[in-house]
mmCIF file of C-alpha atoms in Angstrom:
data_model
loop_
_atom_site.group_PDB
_atom_site.id
_atom_site.type_symbol
_atom_site.label_atom_id
_atom_site.label_comp_id
_atom_site.label_asym_id
_atom_site.label_seq_id
_atom_site.Cartn_x
_atom_site.Cartn_y
_atom_site.Cartn_z
ATOM 1 C CA MET A 1 73.798 117.080 89.360
ATOM 2 C CA THR A 2 76.065 114.544 87.600
ATOM 3 C CA ASP A 3 77.366 111.354 89.163
ATOM 4 C CA ILE A 4 80.966 112.599 88.862
ATOM 5 C CA ASN A 5 82.486 112.950 92.304
ATOM 6 C CA CYS A 6 84.849 115.692 93.414
ATOM 7 C CA GLU A 7 87.900 113.430 93.652
ATOM 8 C CA SER A 8 87.604 112.271 90.039
ATOM 9 C CA ILE A 9 87.350 115.945 88.987
ATOM 10 C CA LEU A 10 90.521 116.791 90.920
ATOM 11 C CA ILE A 11 92.387 113.803 89.450
ATOM 12 C CA ALA A 12 91.235 114.671 85.916
ATOM 13 C CA ASP A 13 92.300 118.294 86.369
ATOM 14 C CA MET A 14 95.705 117.155 87.653
ATOM 15 C CA ALA A 15 96.166 114.924 84.587
ATOM 16 C CA LEU A 16 95.317 117.811 82.245
ATOM 17 C CA ARG A 17 97.741 120.131 84.020
ATOM 18 C CA ASP A 18 100.435 117.466 83.671
ATOM 19 C CA GLY A 19 99.781 117.336 79.926
ATOM 20 C CA GLU A 20 98.407 113.804 80.179
ATOM 21 C CA GLU A 21 95.326 112.116 78.807
ATOM 22 C CA SER A 22 92.533 112.844 81.260
ATOM 23 C CA PRO A 23 89.705 110.471 82.174
ATOM 24 C CA LEU A 24 87.300 113.446 81.898
ATOM 25 C CA GLY A 25 87.092 116.226 79.334
ATOM 26 C CA ARG A 26 87.882 119.870 80.094
ATOM 27 C CA GLN A 27 84.232 120.762 79.505
ATOM 28 C CA GLU A 28 83.039 118.319 82.186
ATOM 29 C CA ILE A 29 85.635 119.604 84.636
ATOM 30 C CA GLU A 30 84.723 123.240 84.062
ATOM 31 C CA THR A 31 81.004 122.550 84.390
ATOM 32 C CA HIS A 32 81.625 120.851 87.752
ATOM 33 C CA LEU A 33 83.936 123.627 88.967
ATOM 34 C CA ARG A 34 81.352 126.290 88.207
ATOM 35 C CA ASN A 35 79.049 124.660 90.772
ATOM 36 C CA CYS A 36 81.589 123.410 93.344
ATOM 37 C CA GLU A 37 83.492 125.964 95.371
ATOM 38 C CA ARG A 38 85.276 123.289 97.411
ATOM 39 C CA CYS A 39 86.882 121.833 94.277
ATOM 40 C CA ARG A 40 87.869 125.313 93.045
ATOM 41 C CA LEU A 41 89.733 126.024 96.302
ATOM 42 C CA GLU A 42 91.279 122.558 96.316
ATOM 43 C CA ILE A 43 92.579 122.960 92.761
ATOM 44 C CA GLU A 44 94.005 126.379 93.525
ATOM 45 C CA SER A 45 96.025 125.108 96.475
ATOM 46 C CA LEU A 46 97.200 121.994 94.575
ATOM 47 C CA ARG A 47 98.367 124.229 91.710
ATOM 48 C CA THR A 48 100.510 126.245 94.131
ATOM 49 C CA VAL A 49 102.213 123.035 95.297
ATOM 50 C CA ASP A 50 102.737 121.933 91.685
ATOM 51 C CA GLU A 51 104.328 125.267 90.773
ATOM 52 C CA LEU A 52 106.693 125.034 93.723
ATOM 53 C CA LEU A 53 107.627 121.445 92.820
ATOM 54 C CA SER A 54 108.080 122.111 89.126
ATOM 55 C CA SER A 55 110.741 124.718 89.734
ATOM 56 C CA GLN A 56 112.923 122.250 91.669
ATOM 57 C CA GLN A 57 115.803 120.075 90.557
ATOM 58 C CA ARG A 58 117.139 116.867 92.034
ATOM 59 C CA LEU A 59 120.425 117.269 93.909
ATOM 60 C CA ARG A 60 123.044 115.519 91.792
ATOM 61 C CA GLN A 61 125.002 112.897 93.717
ATOM 62 C CA GLU A 62 128.512 112.011 92.522
ATOM 63 C CA PRO A 63 129.274 108.584 93.937
ATOM 64 C CA ASN A 64 131.888 106.110 92.754
ATOM 65 C CA ILE A 65 130.278 102.697 93.111
ATOM 66 C CA TRP A 66 132.441 100.743 90.658
ATOM 67 C CA PRO A 67 135.373 99.820 92.987
ATOM 68 C CA LEU A 68 132.905 98.293 95.480
ATOM 69 C CA VAL A 69 130.854 96.511 92.804
ATOM 70 C CA SER A 70 134.010 95.253 91.101
ATOM 71 C CA ALA A 71 135.424 93.883 94.367
ATOM 72 C CA ARG A 72 132.129 92.068 95.087
ATOM 73 C CA LEU A 73 132.077 90.602 91.579
ATOM 74 C CA GLU A 74 135.682 89.387 91.966
ATOM 75 C CA ALA A 75 134.825 87.768 95.291
ATOM 76 C CA SER A 76 131.705 86.076 93.969
ATOM 77 C CA ALA A 77 133.566 84.778 90.876
ATOM 78 C CA GLY A 78 136.364 83.135 92.896
ATOM 79 C CA GLY A 79 134.582 82.152 96.073
ATOM 80 C CA ALA A 80 132.046 79.539 97.053
ATOM 81 C CA PRO A 81 128.544 79.807 95.558
ATOM 82 C CA PRO A 82 126.182 81.946 97.649
ATOM 83 C CA PHE A 83 124.267 80.177 100.398
ATOM 84 C CA SER A 84 120.767 79.292 99.257
ATOM 85 C CA TRP A 85 117.917 78.585 101.670
ATOM 86 C CA ARG A 86 115.929 77.134 98.773
ATOM 87 C CA VAL A 87 118.299 74.169 98.496
ATOM 88 C CA VAL A 88 118.162 73.598 102.250
ATOM 89 C CA LEU A 89 114.361 73.634 102.201
ATOM 90 C CA LEU A 90 114.141 71.460 99.095
ATOM 91 C CA PHE A 91 116.184 68.643 100.598
ATOM 92 C CA GLY A 92 115.810 69.321 104.315
ATOM 93 C CA ILE A 93 112.020 69.228 104.596
ATOM 94 C CA PRO A 94 111.513 65.828 102.827
ATOM 95 C CA LEU A 95 114.400 64.303 104.811
ATOM 96 C CA PHE A 96 113.051 65.658 108.080
ATOM 97 C CA GLY A 97 109.564 64.390 107.243
ATOM 98 C CA TYR A 98 110.888 60.944 106.341
ATOM 99 C CA LYS A 99 112.925 60.700 109.548
ATOM 100 C CA ALA A 100 109.995 61.899 111.678
ATOM 101 C CA LEU A 101 107.693 59.345 110.049
ATOM 102 C CA LEU A 102 110.177 56.530 110.737
ATOM 103 C CA LEU A 103 110.471 57.536 114.386
ATOM 104 C CA ILE A 104 106.683 57.677 114.808
ATOM 105 C CA LEU A 105 106.215 54.284 113.201
ATOM 106 C CA GLN A 106 108.947 52.704 115.342
ATOM 107 C CA ALA A 107 107.236 54.027 118.451
ATOM 108 C CA ALA A 108 103.784 52.829 117.392
ATOM 109 C CA PRO A 109 103.880 50.086 114.700
ATOM 110 C CA SER A 110 100.071 49.831 114.667
ATOM 111 C CA LEU A 111 99.997 53.263 113.007
ATOM 112 C CA TRP A 112 100.941 51.616 109.692
ATOM 113 C CA SER A 113 97.425 50.212 109.331
ATOM 114 C CA LYS A 114 95.943 53.727 109.714
ATOM 115 C CA LEU A 115 98.572 55.647 107.754
ATOM 116 C CA ILE A 116 98.652 53.506 104.608
ATOM 117 C CA PRO A 117 94.945 54.030 103.718
ATOM 118 C CA MET A 118 95.333 57.757 104.438
ATOM 119 C CA ILE A 119 98.385 58.050 102.176
ATOM 120 C CA LEU A 120 96.521 56.124 99.458
ATOM 121 C CA VAL A 121 93.497 58.455 99.689
ATOM 122 C CA ILE A 122 95.718 61.565 99.543
ATOM 123 C CA ALA A 123 97.549 60.121 96.521
ATOM 124 C CA VAL A 124 94.270 59.383 94.704
ATOM 125 C CA PHE A 125 92.912 62.890 95.428
ATOM 126 C CA GLY A 126 96.202 64.392 94.301
ATOM 127 C CA TYR A 127 96.010 62.378 91.097
ATOM 128 C CA LEU A 128 92.436 63.433 90.398
ATOM 129 C CA LYS A 129 93.241 67.029 91.430
ATOM 130 C CA ALA A 130 89.680 67.406 92.695
ATOM 131 C CA ASN A 131 87.861 66.431 95.822
ATOM 132 C CA PRO A 132 84.896 64.227 94.756
ATOM 133 C CA PHE A 133 83.085 65.034 98.024
ATOM 134 C CA LYS A 134 83.266 68.788 97.495
ATOM 135 C CA ILE A 135 79.853 70.413 97.086
ATOM 136 C CA ASN A 136 79.608 72.438 93.915
ATOM 137 C CA SER A 137 78.353 75.812 95.089
ATOM 138 C CA GLU A 138 78.515 77.358 91.640
ATOM 139 C CA LEU A 139 75.664 75.344 90.139
ATOM 140 C CA THR A 140 73.105 77.447 88.335
ATOM 141 C CA LEU A 141 69.429 76.660 87.998
ATOM 142 C CA ARG A 142 68.129 75.728 84.590
ATOM 143 C CA GLY A 143 67.040 78.839 82.709
ATOM 144 C CA GLU A 144 68.923 81.148 85.093
ATOM 145 C CA SER A 145 71.256 83.511 83.267
ATOM 146 C CA SER A 146 74.825 83.631 84.520
ATOM 147 C CA MET B 1 129.696 102.459 73.328
ATOM 148 C CA ASP B 2 125.919 102.492 73.858
ATOM 149 C CA ASP B 3 123.873 100.511 76.391
ATOM 150 C CA ALA B 4 122.822 97.716 74.022
ATOM 151 C CA VAL B 5 126.443 97.042 72.984
ATOM 152 C CA ALA B 6 127.599 97.149 76.609
ATOM 153 C CA ILE B 7 124.857 94.721 77.651
ATOM 154 C CA LYS B 8 125.702 92.279 74.853
ATOM 155 C CA ARG B 9 129.360 92.424 75.886
ATOM 156 C CA CYS B 10 128.359 91.825 79.524
ATOM 157 C CA GLN B 11 126.298 88.846 78.429
ATOM 158 C CA ALA B 12 129.432 87.537 76.691
ATOM 159 C CA GLY B 13 131.256 87.787 80.034
ATOM 160 C CA GLU B 14 133.150 91.087 79.657
ATOM 161 C CA ARG B 15 133.162 92.709 83.068
ATOM 162 C CA ASP B 16 134.590 96.004 81.784
ATOM 163 C CA ALA B 17 131.420 96.538 79.780
ATOM 164 C CA PHE B 18 129.484 96.390 83.051
ATOM 165 C CA ARG B 19 131.746 99.109 84.424
ATOM 166 C CA PHE B 20 130.477 101.332 81.618
ATOM 167 C CA LEU B 21 126.859 100.768 82.747
ATOM 168 C CA VAL B 22 127.672 101.303 86.430
ATOM 169 C CA GLU B 23 129.523 104.545 85.772
ATOM 170 C CA ARG B 24 126.861 105.797 83.401
ATOM 171 C CA TYR B 25 123.917 105.276 85.760
ATOM 172 C CA GLN B 26 125.352 105.377 89.289
ATOM 173 C CA ALA B 27 124.595 109.074 89.901
ATOM 174 C CA GLU B 28 120.985 108.739 88.732
ATOM 175 C CA ALA B 29 120.557 105.514 90.699
ATOM 176 C CA VAL B 30 121.903 107.000 93.936
ATOM 177 C CA GLY B 31 119.597 110.014 93.498
ATOM 178 C CA HIS B 32 116.594 107.726 93.102
ATOM 179 C CA ALA B 33 117.587 105.450 95.989
ATOM 180 C CA PHE B 34 118.200 108.478 98.167
ATOM 181 C CA ALA B 35 114.720 109.853 97.449
ATOM 182 C CA ILE B 36 113.220 106.584 98.697
ATOM 183 C CA LEU B 37 115.553 105.917 101.626
ATOM 184 C CA THR B 38 116.560 109.468 102.686
ATOM 185 C CA ASN B 39 119.844 108.088 103.945
ATOM 186 C CA ARG B 40 123.068 108.280 101.943
ATOM 187 C CA GLU B 41 124.666 105.124 103.351
ATOM 188 C CA ASP B 42 121.524 103.061 102.749
ATOM 189 C CA ALA B 43 121.198 104.511 99.251
ATOM 190 C CA LEU B 44 124.780 103.541 98.377
ATOM 191 C CA ASP B 45 124.217 100.021 99.787
ATOM 192 C CA ALA B 46 120.992 99.604 97.808
ATOM 193 C CA VAL B 47 122.576 100.811 94.566
ATOM 194 C CA GLN B 48 125.564 98.525 95.019
ATOM 195 C CA GLU B 49 123.337 95.502 95.679
ATOM 196 C CA ALA B 50 121.075 96.417 92.758
ATOM 197 C CA PHE B 51 124.021 96.569 90.358
ATOM 198 C CA LEU B 52 125.157 93.150 91.567
ATOM 199 C CA ASP B 53 121.638 91.763 91.077
ATOM 200 C CA ALA B 54 121.550 93.315 87.615
ATOM 201 C CA TYR B 55 124.906 91.778 86.699
ATOM 202 C CA HIS B 56 123.712 88.321 87.692
ATOM 203 C CA THR B 57 120.428 88.636 85.773
ATOM 204 C CA LEU B 58 121.739 90.440 82.680
ATOM 205 C CA GLY B 59 121.853 87.086 80.894
ATOM 206 C CA ARG B 60 118.052 87.147 80.740
ATOM 207 C CA PHE B 61 117.822 90.846 79.770
ATOM 208 C CA ASP B 62 115.996 91.570 76.535
ATOM 209 C CA THR B 63 118.319 93.974 74.661
ATOM 210 C CA SER B 64 115.390 95.576 72.811
ATOM 211 C CA ARG B 65 114.440 97.176 76.154
ATOM 212 C CA GLN B 66 116.121 100.179 77.759
ATOM 213 C CA PHE B 67 118.552 99.387 80.548
ATOM 214 C CA TYR B 68 117.695 101.996 83.150
ATOM 215 C CA PRO B 69 113.905 101.416 83.506
ATOM 216 C CA TRP B 70 114.673 97.684 83.924
ATOM 217 C CA PHE B 71 117.434 98.433 86.410
ATOM 218 C CA TYR B 72 115.138 100.832 88.299
ATOM 219 C CA THR B 73 112.718 98.015 89.161
ATOM 220 C CA ILE B 74 115.627 96.034 90.650
ATOM 221 C CA LEU B 75 116.827 99.113 92.529
ATOM 222 C CA ARG B 76 113.432 99.952 94.014
ATOM 223 C CA ASN B 77 112.984 96.347 95.173
ATOM 224 C CA ARG B 78 116.297 96.673 96.993
ATOM 225 C CA CYS B 79 115.288 100.050 98.433
ATOM 226 C CA PHE B 80 111.891 98.909 99.719
ATOM 227 C CA LYS B 81 113.511 95.818 101.242
ATOM 228 C CA LEU B 82 115.713 98.199 103.217
ATOM 229 C CA VAL B 83 112.745 100.409 104.100
ATOM 230 C CA ARG B 84 111.015 97.375 105.602
ATOM 231 C CA ARG B 85 114.138 96.187 107.403
ATOM 232 C CA ARG B 86 115.554 99.428 108.741
ATOM 233 C CA LYS B 87 114.039 102.350 110.524
ATOM 234 C CA ASN B 88 115.583 105.778 110.153
ATOM 235 C CA ALA B 89 116.217 105.976 113.886
ATOM 236 C CA GLY B 90 118.136 109.066 114.837
ATOM 237 C CA LEU B 91 118.044 110.459 111.300
ATOM 238 C CA SER B 92 118.813 114.142 111.310
ATOM 239 C CA LEU B 93 116.890 115.963 108.636
ATOM 240 C CA ASP B 94 119.671 118.550 108.415
ATOM 241 C CA ASP B 95 121.876 115.910 106.774
ATOM 242 C CA VAL B 96 119.283 114.974 104.179
ATOM 243 C CA SER B 97 118.966 116.836 100.925
ATOM 244 C CA ILE B 98 117.038 115.779 97.848
ATOM 245 C CA LEU B 99 116.630 119.150 96.156
ATOM 246 C CA ALA B 100 119.385 121.154 94.529
ATOM 247 C CA PRO B 101 119.605 124.852 95.392
ATOM 248 C CA VAL B 102 117.954 126.846 92.602
ATOM 249 C CA SER B 103 118.685 130.563 92.497
ATOM 250 C CA GLU B 104 115.110 131.656 91.673
ATOM 251 C CA ILE B 105 113.601 129.921 94.718
ATOM 252 C CA PRO B 106 114.099 131.375 98.217
ATOM 253 C CA ALA B 107 116.126 128.969 100.374
ATOM 254 C CA GLU B 108 113.380 129.053 103.014
ATOM 255 C CA ASP B 109 110.768 127.748 100.558
ATOM 256 C CA ARG B 110 113.110 125.045 99.298
ATOM 257 C CA LEU B 111 113.837 123.899 102.846
ATOM 258 C CA ALA B 112 110.132 123.830 103.721
ATOM 259 C CA LEU B 113 109.445 121.754 100.623
ATOM 260 C CA GLU B 114 112.392 119.466 101.359
ATOM 261 C CA ARG B 115 111.133 118.804 104.889
ATOM 262 C CA ALA B 116 107.580 118.259 103.671
ATOM 263 C CA LEU B 117 108.903 115.751 101.114
ATOM 264 C CA LEU B 118 110.804 113.927 103.842
ATOM 265 C CA GLU B 119 107.621 113.614 105.872
ATOM 266 C CA LEU B 120 105.876 111.732 103.062
ATOM 267 C CA SER B 121 106.011 107.944 102.927
ATOM 268 C CA SER B 122 108.812 106.437 100.812
ATOM 269 C CA ALA B 123 106.351 105.431 98.088
ATOM 270 C CA GLU B 124 104.759 108.887 97.964
ATOM 271 C CA ARG B 125 108.132 110.623 97.856
ATOM 272 C CA GLU B 126 109.211 108.274 95.084
ATOM 273 C CA ILE B 127 106.245 109.020 92.822
ATOM 274 C CA VAL B 128 106.360 112.792 93.413
ATOM 275 C CA THR B 129 110.081 113.008 92.658
ATOM 276 C CA LEU B 130 109.790 110.811 89.558
ATOM 277 C CA LYS B 131 107.098 113.138 88.234
ATOM 278 C CA HIS B 132 108.460 116.523 89.212
ATOM 279 C CA LEU B 133 112.226 116.133 89.465
ATOM 280 C CA ASP B 134 112.718 113.644 86.618
ATOM 281 C CA GLY B 135 109.791 114.881 84.538
ATOM 282 C CA LEU B 136 108.566 111.366 83.717
ATOM 283 C CA SER B 137 105.185 110.881 82.054
ATOM 284 C CA TYR B 138 102.455 108.772 83.695
ATOM 285 C CA GLU B 139 103.254 106.019 81.195
ATOM 286 C CA GLU B 140 106.938 106.009 82.168
ATOM 287 C CA ILE B 141 106.115 106.062 85.884
ATOM 288 C CA ALA B 142 103.697 103.158 85.369
ATOM 289 C CA GLU B 143 106.475 101.183 83.677
ATOM 290 C CA ARG B 144 109.001 101.952 86.414
ATOM 291 C CA LEU B 145 106.640 101.096 89.268
ATOM 292 C CA GLU B 146 104.984 98.204 87.417
ATOM 293 C CA ILE B 147 101.480 99.525 88.091
ATOM 294 C CA PRO B 148 98.612 100.587 85.781
ATOM 295 C CA LYS B 149 98.412 104.208 84.594
ATOM 296 C CA GLY B 150 95.176 104.738 86.546
ATOM 297 C CA THR B 151 96.968 103.753 89.746
ATOM 298 C CA VAL B 152 99.750 106.233 88.925
ATOM 299 C CA MET B 153 97.107 108.981 88.720
ATOM 300 C CA SER B 154 95.482 108.171 92.042
ATOM 301 C CA ARG B 155 98.795 107.645 93.870
ATOM 302 C CA LEU B 156 100.237 110.854 92.501
ATOM 303 C CA PHE B 157 97.092 112.743 93.458
ATOM 304 C CA ASN B 158 97.190 111.429 97.025
ATOM 305 C CA ALA B 159 100.913 112.136 97.327
ATOM 306 C CA ARG B 160 100.431 115.735 96.162
ATOM 307 C CA LYS B 161 97.533 116.180 98.568
ATOM 308 C CA HIS B 162 99.624 114.926 101.478
ATOM 309 C CA LEU B 163 102.494 117.164 100.420
ATOM 310 C CA ARG B 164 100.175 120.160 100.384
ATOM 311 C CA GLU B 165 98.954 119.265 103.894
ATOM 312 C CA LYS B 166 102.536 118.984 105.190
ATOM 313 C CA LEU B 167 103.434 122.329 103.606
ATOM 314 C CA ALA B 168 100.342 123.979 105.075
ATOM 315 C CA LEU B 169 101.240 122.654 108.529
ATOM 316 C CA ARG B 170 104.738 124.073 108.193
ATOM 317 C CA LYS B 171 103.343 127.497 107.292
ATOM 318 C CA VAL B 172 100.958 127.409 110.267
ATOM 319 C CA HIS B 173 103.778 126.590 112.676
ATOM 320 C CA ARG B 174 106.271 129.039 111.169
#
């Protein structure tokens, strides 16, 4: 028995029927089908569905989109620029953070002495882009192949 | 006028050239949107929004590429956004029709297939219709859906299997 499973046989057969490059050759497929009744039945029923589908055509729609698209383009050309959340987030979050920090520090001035070292440490780590205390779990032993 | 000329004229700011593209591809686009959304109003909304998106991004379009496959990726993004946002509550399947009547096929078989297609997920219906109704190759489907060819094979296989199951159920209950 080969290590080819039934699903890969069915997919390869489908690709061949569709006139596409198949991951398996016709010979391999036929050898498997000779010994696998389940696949033979499966392929037969899938072929019936394919035949039914292949004789169909898409229902042609006849819309007229242009007047709507044109009106929207006119409106967007003359009107205000579209609202962008990105701009709000870009300016809003730093401003909110700054204001919140000021309020916290006014309420508890002693926080300055704790916050400044923390900010300095974060800035240094950000600059180095690596945490010097991080344990390197990807170390390999000498002589060990990767 | 061909697509490349129309696109260059759009990029130069001529809106009439965009009209050419809209009128050339609107029928195909609505058909594709409809196959994903199964709702005419939603399909028209998605196509309209996709054309607007395309107009605003045409400046970055590489004119050596074909317009419609590029536009299709914009359209399907719009469609799947709608799929996530809206549920087809109260949708009557009698109003939905993807397949054209073909004289050689009995109407009963076509209707059974139509209903089975509508019971598939949007993504499954999309891949089956691209393959069988548009006759696209795996390579073309992979380009449209922005997925590898191997994924096209497995998705198409699963979609066909589900379709067969839905059709078998319909025959059992008939």
